Short mmCIF file of C-alpha atoms in Angstrom, two decimals:
data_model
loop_
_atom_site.label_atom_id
_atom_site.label_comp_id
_atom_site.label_asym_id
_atom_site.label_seq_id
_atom_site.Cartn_x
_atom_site.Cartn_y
_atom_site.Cartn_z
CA UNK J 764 0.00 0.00 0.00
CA UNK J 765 1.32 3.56 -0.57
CA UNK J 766 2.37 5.71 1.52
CA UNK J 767 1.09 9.02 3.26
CA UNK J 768 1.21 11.93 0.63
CA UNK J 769 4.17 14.08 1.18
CA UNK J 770 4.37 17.87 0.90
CA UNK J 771 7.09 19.65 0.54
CA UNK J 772 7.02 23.41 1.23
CA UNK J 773 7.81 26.06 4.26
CA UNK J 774 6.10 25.88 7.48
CA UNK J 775 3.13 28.69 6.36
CA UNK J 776 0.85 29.28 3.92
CA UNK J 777 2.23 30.66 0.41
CA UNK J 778 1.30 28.53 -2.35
CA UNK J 779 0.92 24.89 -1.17
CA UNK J 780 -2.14 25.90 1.28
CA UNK J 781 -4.19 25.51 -1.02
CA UNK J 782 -3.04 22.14 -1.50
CA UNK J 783 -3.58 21.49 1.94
CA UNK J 784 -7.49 22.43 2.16
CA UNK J 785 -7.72 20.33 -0.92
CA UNK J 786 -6.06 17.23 0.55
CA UNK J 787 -7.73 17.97 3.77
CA UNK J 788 -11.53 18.30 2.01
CA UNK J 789 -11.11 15.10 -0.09
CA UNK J 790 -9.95 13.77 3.52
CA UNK J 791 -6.68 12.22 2.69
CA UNK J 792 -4.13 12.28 5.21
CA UNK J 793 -0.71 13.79 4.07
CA UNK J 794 2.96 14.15 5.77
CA UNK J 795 4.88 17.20 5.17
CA UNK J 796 8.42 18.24 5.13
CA UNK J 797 8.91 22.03 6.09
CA UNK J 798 12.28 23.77 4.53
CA UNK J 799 13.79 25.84 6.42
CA UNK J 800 17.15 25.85 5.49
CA UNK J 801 19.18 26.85 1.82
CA UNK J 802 20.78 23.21 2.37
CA UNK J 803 17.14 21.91 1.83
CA UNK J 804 16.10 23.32 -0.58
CA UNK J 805 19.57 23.04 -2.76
CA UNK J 806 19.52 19.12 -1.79
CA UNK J 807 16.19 19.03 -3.28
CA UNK J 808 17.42 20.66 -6.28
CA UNK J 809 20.64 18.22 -6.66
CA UNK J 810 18.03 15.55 -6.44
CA UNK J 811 16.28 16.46 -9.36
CA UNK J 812 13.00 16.26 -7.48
CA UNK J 813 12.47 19.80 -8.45
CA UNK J 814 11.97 20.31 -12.48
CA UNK J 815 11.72 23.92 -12.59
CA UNK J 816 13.75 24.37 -9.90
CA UNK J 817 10.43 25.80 -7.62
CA UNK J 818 8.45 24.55 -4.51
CA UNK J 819 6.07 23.87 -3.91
CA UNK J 820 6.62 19.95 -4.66
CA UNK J 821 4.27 16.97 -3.85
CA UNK J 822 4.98 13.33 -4.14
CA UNK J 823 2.07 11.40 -5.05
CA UNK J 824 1.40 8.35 -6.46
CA UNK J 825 5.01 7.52 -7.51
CA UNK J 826 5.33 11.19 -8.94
CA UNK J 827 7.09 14.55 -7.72
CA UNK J 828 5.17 17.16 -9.33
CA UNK J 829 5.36 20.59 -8.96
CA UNK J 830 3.49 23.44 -10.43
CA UNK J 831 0.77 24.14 -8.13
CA UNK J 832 -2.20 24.25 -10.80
CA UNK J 833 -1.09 20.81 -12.06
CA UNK J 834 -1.12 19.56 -8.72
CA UNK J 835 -4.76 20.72 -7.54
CA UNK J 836 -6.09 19.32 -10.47
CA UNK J 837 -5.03 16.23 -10.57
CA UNK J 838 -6.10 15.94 -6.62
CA UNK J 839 -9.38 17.08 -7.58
CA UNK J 840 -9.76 14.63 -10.15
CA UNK J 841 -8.17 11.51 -7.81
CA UNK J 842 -10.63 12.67 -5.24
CA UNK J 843 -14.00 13.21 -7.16
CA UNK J 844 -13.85 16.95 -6.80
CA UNK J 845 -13.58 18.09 -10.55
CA UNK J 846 -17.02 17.76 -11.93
CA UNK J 847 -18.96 14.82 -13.74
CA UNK J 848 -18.09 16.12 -17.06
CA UNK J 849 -16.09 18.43 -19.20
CA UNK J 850 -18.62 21.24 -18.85
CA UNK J 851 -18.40 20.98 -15.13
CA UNK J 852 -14.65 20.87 -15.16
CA UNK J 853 -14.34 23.99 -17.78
CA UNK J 854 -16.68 25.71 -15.04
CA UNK J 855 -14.48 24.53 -11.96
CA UNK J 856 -11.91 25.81 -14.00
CA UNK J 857 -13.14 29.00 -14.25
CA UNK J 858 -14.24 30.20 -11.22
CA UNK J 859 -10.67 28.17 -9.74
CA UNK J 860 -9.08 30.80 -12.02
CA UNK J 861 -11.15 33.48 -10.84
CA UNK J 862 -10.05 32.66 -7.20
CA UNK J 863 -6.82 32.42 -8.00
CA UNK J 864 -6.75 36.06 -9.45
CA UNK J 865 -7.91 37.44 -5.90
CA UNK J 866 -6.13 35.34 -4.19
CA UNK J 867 -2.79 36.56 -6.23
CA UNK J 868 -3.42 39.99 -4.81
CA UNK J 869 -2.81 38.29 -0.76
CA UNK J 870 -0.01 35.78 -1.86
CA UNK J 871 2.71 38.47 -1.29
CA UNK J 872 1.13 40.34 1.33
CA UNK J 873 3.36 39.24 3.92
CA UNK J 874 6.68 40.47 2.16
CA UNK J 875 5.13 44.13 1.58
CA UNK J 876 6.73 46.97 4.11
CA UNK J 877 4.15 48.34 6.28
CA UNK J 878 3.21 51.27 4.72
CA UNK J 879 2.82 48.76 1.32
CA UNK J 880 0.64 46.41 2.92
CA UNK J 881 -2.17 49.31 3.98
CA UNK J 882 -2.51 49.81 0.80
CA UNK J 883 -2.75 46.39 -0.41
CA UNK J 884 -5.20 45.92 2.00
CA UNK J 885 -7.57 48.60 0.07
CA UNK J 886 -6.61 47.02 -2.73
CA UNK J 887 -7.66 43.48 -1.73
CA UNK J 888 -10.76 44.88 -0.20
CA UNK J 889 -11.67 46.74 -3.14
CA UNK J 890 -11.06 43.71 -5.86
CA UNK J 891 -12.76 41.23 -3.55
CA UNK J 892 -16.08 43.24 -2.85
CA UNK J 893 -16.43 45.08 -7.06
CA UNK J 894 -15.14 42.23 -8.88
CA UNK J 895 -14.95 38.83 -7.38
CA UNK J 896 -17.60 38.21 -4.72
CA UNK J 897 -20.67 39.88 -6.82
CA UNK J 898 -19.56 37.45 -9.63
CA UNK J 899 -19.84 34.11 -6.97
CA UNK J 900 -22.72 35.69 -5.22
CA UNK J 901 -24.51 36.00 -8.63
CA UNK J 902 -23.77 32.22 -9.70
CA UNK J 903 -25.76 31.15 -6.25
CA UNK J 904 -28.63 33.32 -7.00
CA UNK J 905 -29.20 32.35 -10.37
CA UNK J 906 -29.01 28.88 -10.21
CA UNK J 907 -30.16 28.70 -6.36
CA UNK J 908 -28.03 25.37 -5.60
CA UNK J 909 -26.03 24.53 -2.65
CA UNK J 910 -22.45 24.24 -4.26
CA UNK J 911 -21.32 26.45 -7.50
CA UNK J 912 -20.86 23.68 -9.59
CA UNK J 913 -23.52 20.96 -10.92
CA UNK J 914 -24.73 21.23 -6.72
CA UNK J 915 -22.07 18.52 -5.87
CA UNK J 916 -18.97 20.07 -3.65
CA UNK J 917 -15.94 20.79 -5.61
CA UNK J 918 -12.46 22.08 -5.44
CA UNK J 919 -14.16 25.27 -6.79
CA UNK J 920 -15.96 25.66 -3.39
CA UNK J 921 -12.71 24.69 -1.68
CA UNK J 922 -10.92 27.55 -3.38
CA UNK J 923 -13.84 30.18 -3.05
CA UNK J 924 -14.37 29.52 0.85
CA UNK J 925 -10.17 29.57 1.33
CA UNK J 926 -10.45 32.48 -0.64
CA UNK J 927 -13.47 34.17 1.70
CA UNK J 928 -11.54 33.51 5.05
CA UNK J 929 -8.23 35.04 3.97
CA UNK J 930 -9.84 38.05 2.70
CA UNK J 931 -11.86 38.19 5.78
CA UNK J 932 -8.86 38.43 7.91
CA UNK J 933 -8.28 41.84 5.80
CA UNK J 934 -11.76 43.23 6.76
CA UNK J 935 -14.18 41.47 8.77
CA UNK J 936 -17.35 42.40 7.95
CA UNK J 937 -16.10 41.95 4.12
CA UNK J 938 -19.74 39.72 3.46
CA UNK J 939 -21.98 41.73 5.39
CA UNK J 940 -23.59 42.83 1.25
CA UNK J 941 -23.59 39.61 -0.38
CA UNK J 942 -26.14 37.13 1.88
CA UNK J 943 -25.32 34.44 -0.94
CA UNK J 944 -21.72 34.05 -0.15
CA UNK J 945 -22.65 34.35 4.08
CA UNK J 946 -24.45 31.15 3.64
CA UNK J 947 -22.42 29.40 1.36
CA UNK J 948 -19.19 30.52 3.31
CA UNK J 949 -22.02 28.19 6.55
CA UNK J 950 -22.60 25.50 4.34
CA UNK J 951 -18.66 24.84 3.25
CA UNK J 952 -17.46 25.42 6.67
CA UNK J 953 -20.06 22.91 8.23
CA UNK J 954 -18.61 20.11 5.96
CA UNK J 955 -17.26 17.26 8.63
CA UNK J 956 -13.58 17.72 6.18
CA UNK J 957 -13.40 20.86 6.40
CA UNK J 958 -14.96 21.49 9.56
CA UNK J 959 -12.06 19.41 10.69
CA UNK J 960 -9.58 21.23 8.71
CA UNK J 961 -10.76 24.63 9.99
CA UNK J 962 -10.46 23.34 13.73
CA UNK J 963 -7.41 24.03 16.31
CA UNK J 964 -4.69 21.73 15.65
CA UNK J 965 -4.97 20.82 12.33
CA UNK J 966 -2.32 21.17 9.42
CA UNK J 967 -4.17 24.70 8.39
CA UNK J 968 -1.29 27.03 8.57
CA UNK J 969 -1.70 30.26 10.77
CA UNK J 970 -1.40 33.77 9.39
CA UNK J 971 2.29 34.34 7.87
CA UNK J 972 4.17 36.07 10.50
CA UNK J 973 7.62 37.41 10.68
CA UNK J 974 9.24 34.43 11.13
CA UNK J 975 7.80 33.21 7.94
CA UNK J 976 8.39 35.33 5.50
CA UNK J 977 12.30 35.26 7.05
CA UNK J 978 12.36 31.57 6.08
CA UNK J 979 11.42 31.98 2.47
CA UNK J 980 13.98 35.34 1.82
CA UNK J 981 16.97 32.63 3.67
CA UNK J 982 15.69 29.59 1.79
CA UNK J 983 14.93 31.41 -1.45
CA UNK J 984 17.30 33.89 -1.07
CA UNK J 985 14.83 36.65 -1.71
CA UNK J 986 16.80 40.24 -0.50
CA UNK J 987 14.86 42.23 -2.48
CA UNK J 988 11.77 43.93 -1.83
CA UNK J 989 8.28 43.24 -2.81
CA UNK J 990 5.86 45.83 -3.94
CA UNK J 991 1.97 46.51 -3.93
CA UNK J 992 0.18 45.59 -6.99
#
């Protein structure tokens, strides 16, 4: 029998979390391996288990695949969380991409200086509430199902509701004009995987903090700044 899946990444968010709250709503178990070191990463490297030279990396099924796109989908499809059909999937597909553009505007929040990341935080605010959630909160309405896609949960539900909480911790009350997307974010959330996933202890990463974001510049050797979109 195969083993546990194995992640490789830093010990935060950045781009595998998303491959966590996938993993964790299909309710497979995974292992992870946290770099925090150059030597890690360049032993990685050496190994050839990186093939454009990037993290994050995922071994699965007898593979090492990077690119994070390539690896969400192909969970989503292992897992039954990619539609019945081609239509469904080209829909998954886009509103996946759609999430993905908002959540592009958070990815490098934690590298911003302070004075960057207030403004970013408009920013996010702004793109989230006139561009993003009034598209999702019109796809409820109009078809009045439970899940956005063909009313079976998806990994396009997965994204979205990742997608709501991390805005959320920008601005609160970010919802309080779009009742769709308040009880769809319920609804998600009350799912026993990601109920689970969303509880104390779990391998959800916290906020990026300091000590973060000082891990990736050492490991990545990132010394130059980041700026605001």
């Amino acid at each position: 029998m195969a083993g546990k899946l194995k992640l490789y990444y830093f010990d935060g968010r950045g781009k595998m979390e998303s491959i966590r709250w996938l993993l964790a709503a299909a309710g497979v178990e995974f292992e992870e391996e946290f770099l925090e070191t150059r030597e890690q990463y360049e032993k990685l490297l050496q190994d050839g288990s990186l093939l454009f030279q990037q993290v994050p990396m995922v071994e699965i099924d007898g593979m090492k695949m990077v690119q994070t796109r390539a690896i969400l989908s192909y969970i989503a499809a292992k897992y039954n969380l990619y539609g019945k059909d081609l239509k469904e999937r080209a829909l998954i597909d886009m509103y996946v991409g759609g999430t993905d553009d908002l959540m592009g505007f958070i990815l490098m929040f934690p590298f911003l200086s302070a004075e960057d990341k207030e403004k970013q935080r408009a920013v996010i605010v702004q793109k989230a509430t006139s561009r993003y959630f009034p598209a999702y909160e019109k796809v409820l309405k109009d078809h009045g199902q439970d899940f956005l896609v063909g009313n079976n949960f998806s990994w396009a539900d997965v994204h979205l509701l990742e997608a709501i909480l991390m805005v959320e911790e920008k601005k609160s009350d970010v919802l309080s004009g779009f009742p769709q997307l308040q009880a769809f974010k319920a609804r998600i959330s009350s799912i026993p995987t990601i109920k689970k996933f969303l509880e104390p202890g779990s391998q959800r990463k916290p906020v990026p903090d300091d000590k973060y974001v000082e891990t990736v510049r050492r490991v990545l050797c990132m010394y130059y700044d980041i700026k605001a979109n």
